[in-house]
Amino acid sequence: MNFDFTEEQQLIRSTVREFAETVLAPRAREMDEKAEFPWEEIKKMAEQGYLGAQIPKEYGGSELDTVSYAIMIEEISRVVCGIGLTLQIHNSACAQPIAQFGTEEQKKRFLPRLAKGELIGAFALTEPGAGSDAQALRTTATPDGDEYILKGSKIFITSGPVAGVALVFATTPSTGDAKKKPISAFLVEKGTPRFSAGPKEDKMGMRAAVNSELIFDDCRIPKANLLGKEGEGFRIAMTILDSARIGASAQAVGLARAAFEEALKYSQQRQQFGRPIAQFQAVQFMLAEMATQIEAASLLTYRAAYLKDKGARFTKEVAMAKLYSSRICTEVVSKALQIHGGYGYMKDYPIERYYRDAKVLEIYEGTSEVQRMVIAGQLLKS
């Protein structure tokens, strides 16, 4: 069993890290404070091919393998986790589904523009009454001639205020059991009449990513914008979430690694009782625990990515990675803040931002409770 990254993957890590530290790091605090979509940085990432990471080369993408993609997300998230989130949703939850389930016409229409950053992609599943229970959607898509009429709303949508195309899930009329509500997936473009985004949400963390409600007020879209077949939306959504959880796990690893590096450096510089606090066993034990947790989370994450690249089933493995990496991320960041003491609570140090960013990793792309349900369900099948 070989745990080493290939030379190409190591090059991707060093290249992305240099980009993140050179281009993103100088504005990290400003992005958090302003909570505005970082168009300038997104454009530069598009030029590097990051927005087309999971788009086939024939449509202008980089077509990275999943391990390389996770490396990219980890390194970006290590510097600005909100941008890591934006990239993850754009790639895993919008571009990749179009590449996997779209018609040739849909691929040609959307993928080149997504790869260039001309369009930002969004994923619209969550509703006010349908979070963890994805089958409880109330947004409807009613056929009318050559169109569907969408009615309803979505909440907490990453890149909602700026998205050029959103992958939207809605219930469609059932042709079978009246008790069931088949779900279908649709591509809805910015500028479509009666489709709008609500005000930008004012969030605790991940403020370099922007979120909003999406509203469909009898919005008409052509039937050509149906992704996959009618009634296949739930299966498509679950497939997407498996892939997106790899990115979310990589985000957590990147953020935890950033917090650990800050704590390690600070502990060697901060003097108390006449010596660096790194010489005290209490601090050493925290550092040892943090490093071990990060290593374990990284191995779980890259194992799931490896299995996906092999074409093997990875639902259980990625749920384990998401559950563990998001949990240890909050723990590692909390320990890092404790090592910083009072300074960790101040905005002059990045730990305060990391602390606010970390918690939501246990919520989006399936809460920790949902991950446990998925893992248990897979175990009981075997």
Coordinates of N, CA and C in Angstrom, one line a residue, residues 239-338:
T239 N -25.5 11.5 -5.2 CA -24.2 11.3 -5.9 C -23.3 12.5 -5.7
I240 N -23.9 13.7 -5.9 CA -23.2 14.9 -5.8 C -22.6 15.1 -4.4
L241 N -23.5 14.8 -3.4 CA -23.1 15.0 -2.0 C -21.9 14.1 -1.6
D242 N -21.9 12.9 -2.1 CA -20.7 12.0 -1.9 C -19.5 12.7 -2.4
S243 N -19.5 13.2 -3.6 CA -18.3 13.8 -4.1 C -18.0 15.1 -3.4
A244 N -19.0 15.9 -3.1 CA -18.7 17.2 -2.4 C -18.2 17.0 -1.0
R245 N -18.5 15.9 -0.4 CA -17.9 15.7 1.0 C -16.4 15.4 1.0
I246 N -15.9 15.0 -0.2 CA -14.4 14.9 -0.3 C -13.8 16.3 -0.2
G247 N -14.4 17.3 -0.9 CA -14.0 18.6 -0.8 C -14.1 19.2 0.6
A248 N -15.3 19.0 1.2 CA -15.5 19.5 2.5 C -14.5 18.9 3.5
S249 N -14.2 17.7 3.4 CA -13.2 17.0 4.3 C -11.8 17.7 4.1
A250 N -11.5 17.9 2.8 CA -10.2 18.6 2.5 C -10.2 20.0 3.0
Q251 N -11.3 20.7 3.0 CA -11.4 22.0 3.6 C -11.0 21.9 5.1
A252 N -11.6 21.0 5.8 CA -11.4 20.8 7.2 C -9.9 20.5 7.5
V253 N -9.3 19.6 6.7 CA -7.9 19.3 6.9 C -7.0 20.5 6.7
G254 N -7.3 21.3 5.7 CA -6.6 22.5 5.4 C -6.7 23.5 6.5
L255 N -7.9 23.8 7.0 CA -8.1 24.7 8.1 C -7.4 24.3 9.4
A256 N -7.6 23.0 9.7 CA -6.9 22.5 10.9 C -5.4 22.6 10.8
R257 N -4.9 22.3 9.6 CA -3.4 22.4 9.4 C -3.0 23.8 9.6
A258 N -3.7 24.8 9.1 CA -3.4 26.2 9.3 C -3.3 26.6 10.8
A259 N -4.3 26.1 11.5 CA -4.4 26.5 13.0 C -3.3 25.8 13.7
F260 N -2.9 24.6 13.4 CA -1.8 23.9 14.0 C -0.5 24.6 13.8
E261 N -0.3 25.0 12.5 CA 1.0 25.6 12.2 C 1.1 26.9 12.9
E262 N 0.0 27.7 13.1 CA 0.1 28.9 13.8 C 0.4 28.7 15.3
A263 N -0.2 27.6 15.9 CA -0.1 27.3 17.3 C 1.4 26.8 17.5
L264 N 1.9 26.0 16.6 CA 3.3 25.5 16.8 C 4.3 26.7 16.8
K265 N 4.1 27.6 15.8 CA 5.0 28.7 15.7 C 4.9 29.6 16.9
Y266 N 3.7 29.9 17.3 CA 3.5 30.8 18.5 C 4.0 30.2 19.8
S267 N 3.9 28.9 19.9 CA 4.3 28.2 21.2 C 5.9 28.3 21.3
Q268 N 6.5 28.4 20.2 CA 8.0 28.4 20.2 C 8.5 29.9 20.4
Q269 N 7.6 30.8 20.2 CA 8.0 32.2 20.4 C 7.5 32.8 21.7
R270 N 6.4 32.4 22.2 CA 5.8 33.0 23.4 C 6.6 32.6 24.6
Q271 N 7.0 33.5 25.4 CA 7.8 33.2 26.6 C 6.9 33.4 27.9
Q272 N 6.9 32.4 28.8 CA 6.3 32.5 30.1 C 7.2 31.8 31.1
F273 N 7.3 32.4 32.3 CA 8.1 31.8 33.3 C 9.6 31.5 32.8
G274 N 10.0 32.4 31.9 CA 11.4 32.4 31.5 C 11.7 31.5 30.4
R275 N 10.8 30.9 29.8 CA 11.1 30.0 28.7 C 9.9 29.9 27.7
P276 N 10.1 29.4 26.5 CA 9.0 29.3 25.5 C 7.9 28.3 26.0
I277 N 6.7 28.6 25.8 CA 5.6 27.8 26.3 C 5.6 26.4 25.6
A278 N 6.3 26.2 24.5 CA 6.4 24.9 23.9 C 7.2 23.9 24.7
Q279 N 7.9 24.4 25.7 CA 8.7 23.6 26.6 C 7.8 23.0 27.8
F280 N 6.6 23.5 27.9 CA 5.7 23.0 28.9 C 4.9 21.8 28.4
Q281 N 4.8 20.7 29.3 CA 4.2 19.5 28.8 C 2.8 19.7 28.4
A282 N 2.0 20.5 29.1 CA 0.6 20.7 28.8 C 0.5 21.2 27.3
V283 N 1.3 22.1 26.9 CA 1.3 22.6 25.5 C 1.8 21.5 24.5
Q284 N 2.8 20.8 24.9 CA 3.4 19.7 24.1 C 2.3 18.7 23.8
F285 N 1.5 18.3 24.8 CA 0.5 17.3 24.7 C -0.6 17.8 23.7
M286 N -0.9 19.0 23.8 CA -1.9 19.6 22.9 C -1.4 19.5 21.5
L287 N -0.2 19.9 21.3 CA 0.4 19.9 19.9 C 0.4 18.5 19.4
A288 N 0.8 17.5 20.2 CA 0.9 16.1 19.8 C -0.5 15.6 19.4
E289 N -1.5 15.9 20.2 CA -2.9 15.5 19.9 C -3.3 16.1 18.6
M290 N -3.1 17.4 18.4 CA -3.5 18.1 17.2 C -2.9 17.5 15.9
A291 N -1.6 17.2 16.0 CA -0.9 16.7 14.8 C -1.4 15.3 14.5
T292 N -1.7 14.5 15.5 CA -2.2 13.1 15.3 C -3.6 13.2 14.6
Q293 N -4.4 14.1 15.1 CA -5.8 14.2 14.6 C -5.8 14.7 13.1
I294 N -4.9 15.6 12.8 CA -4.8 16.1 11.4 C -4.3 15.0 10.5
E295 N -3.3 14.2 10.9 CA -2.8 13.1 10.1 C -3.9 12.1 9.8
A296 N -4.7 11.7 10.9 CA -5.8 10.8 10.7 C -6.8 11.3 9.8
A297 N -7.2 12.5 9.9 CA -8.2 13.1 9.0 C -7.8 13.2 7.6
S298 N -6.5 13.5 7.4 CA -5.9 13.5 6.1 C -6.0 12.2 5.4
L299 N -5.6 11.1 6.2 CA -5.6 9.8 5.6 C -7.0 9.3 5.2
L300 N -8.0 9.7 6.1 CA -9.4 9.3 5.7 C -9.9 10.1 4.5
T301 N -9.5 11.3 4.4 CA -9.9 12.1 3.2 C -9.3 11.6 1.9
Y302 N -8.0 11.4 1.9 CA -7.4 11.0 0.7 C -7.7 9.5 0.3
R303 N -8.1 8.7 1.3 CA -8.5 7.4 1.0 C -9.8 7.4 0.2
A304 N -10.7 8.3 0.7 CA -12.0 8.4 0.0 C -11.8 9.0 -1.5
A305 N -10.9 9.9 -1.6 CA -10.5 10.4 -2.9 C -9.9 9.4 -3.8
Y306 N -9.1 8.6 -3.2 CA -8.4 7.5 -4.0 C -9.5 6.5 -4.4
L307 N -10.4 6.1 -3.6 CA -11.5 5.2 -4.0 C -12.3 5.7 -5.1
K308 N -12.6 7.0 -5.0 CA -13.4 7.6 -6.1 C -12.6 7.5 -7.4
D309 N -11.3 7.8 -7.4 CA -10.5 7.7 -8.6 C -10.4 6.3 -9.2
K310 N -10.5 5.3 -8.3 CA -10.5 3.9 -8.7 C -11.9 3.5 -9.3
G311 N -12.9 4.3 -9.1 CA -14.2 3.9 -9.6 C -14.9 3.0 -8.6
A312 N -14.4 2.9 -7.3 CA -15.0 2.1 -6.3 C -16.0 2.9 -5.5
R313 N -16.9 2.2 -4.9 CA -17.9 2.9 -4.0 C -17.2 3.5 -2.8
F314 N -17.6 4.7 -2.5 CA -16.9 5.4 -1.4 C -17.9 6.1 -0.4
T315 N -19.1 5.8 -0.5 CA -20.1 6.5 0.4 C -19.8 6.4 1.8
K316 N -19.5 5.2 2.3 CA -19.2 5.0 3.7 C -17.9 5.8 4.1
E317 N -16.9 5.6 3.2 CA -15.5 6.2 3.5 C -15.5 7.7 3.5
V318 N -16.3 8.3 2.6 CA -16.3 9.8 2.6 C -17.2 10.3 3.8
A319 N -18.2 9.6 4.2 CA -19.0 10.0 5.3 C -18.1 9.9 6.6
M320 N -17.2 8.9 6.7 CA -16.3 8.8 7.8 C -15.3 10.0 7.8
A321 N -14.8 10.3 6.6 CA -13.9 11.4 6.4 C -14.5 12.7 6.8
K322 N -15.7 13.0 6.3 CA -16.4 14.2 6.6 C -16.7 14.3 8.1
L323 N -17.2 13.2 8.7 CA -17.5 13.3 10.2 C -16.3 13.6 11.0
Y324 N -15.2 12.8 10.7 CA -14.0 13.0 11.6 C -13.3 14.3 11.3
S325 N -13.1 14.6 10.0 CA -12.2 15.8 9.7 C -12.9 17.1 10.2
S326 N -14.2 17.1 10.1 CA -14.9 18.4 10.5 C -14.9 18.5 12.0
R327 N -15.0 17.3 12.7 CA -15.0 17.4 14.2 C -13.6 17.7 14.7
I328 N -12.6 17.1 14.2 CA -11.2 17.4 14.7 C -10.8 18.8 14.3
C329 N -11.4 19.3 13.2 CA -11.0 20.7 12.8 C -11.5 21.7 13.9
T330 N -12.7 21.6 14.4 CA -13.1 22.4 15.5 C -12.3 22.2 16.7
E331 N -11.9 21.0 17.0 CA -11.1 20.7 18.2 C -9.7 21.3 18.1
V332 N -9.1 21.1 16.9 CA -7.7 21.6 16.7 C -7.7 23.1 16.8
V333 N -8.7 23.8 16.1 CA -8.7 25.2 16.1 C -8.9 25.7 17.6
S334 N -9.8 25.0 18.3 CA -10.0 25.4 19.7 C -8.7 25.3 20.5
K335 N -8.0 24.2 20.4 CA -6.7 24.0 21.1 C -5.7 25.1 20.6
A336 N -5.7 25.4 19.3 CA -4.8 26.5 18.9 C -5.1 27.8 19.5
L337 N -6.3 28.1 19.6 CA -6.7 29.4 20.3 C -6.3 29.3 21.8
Q338 N -6.5 28.2 22.4 CA -6.1 28.1 23.8 C -4.6 28.3 24.0

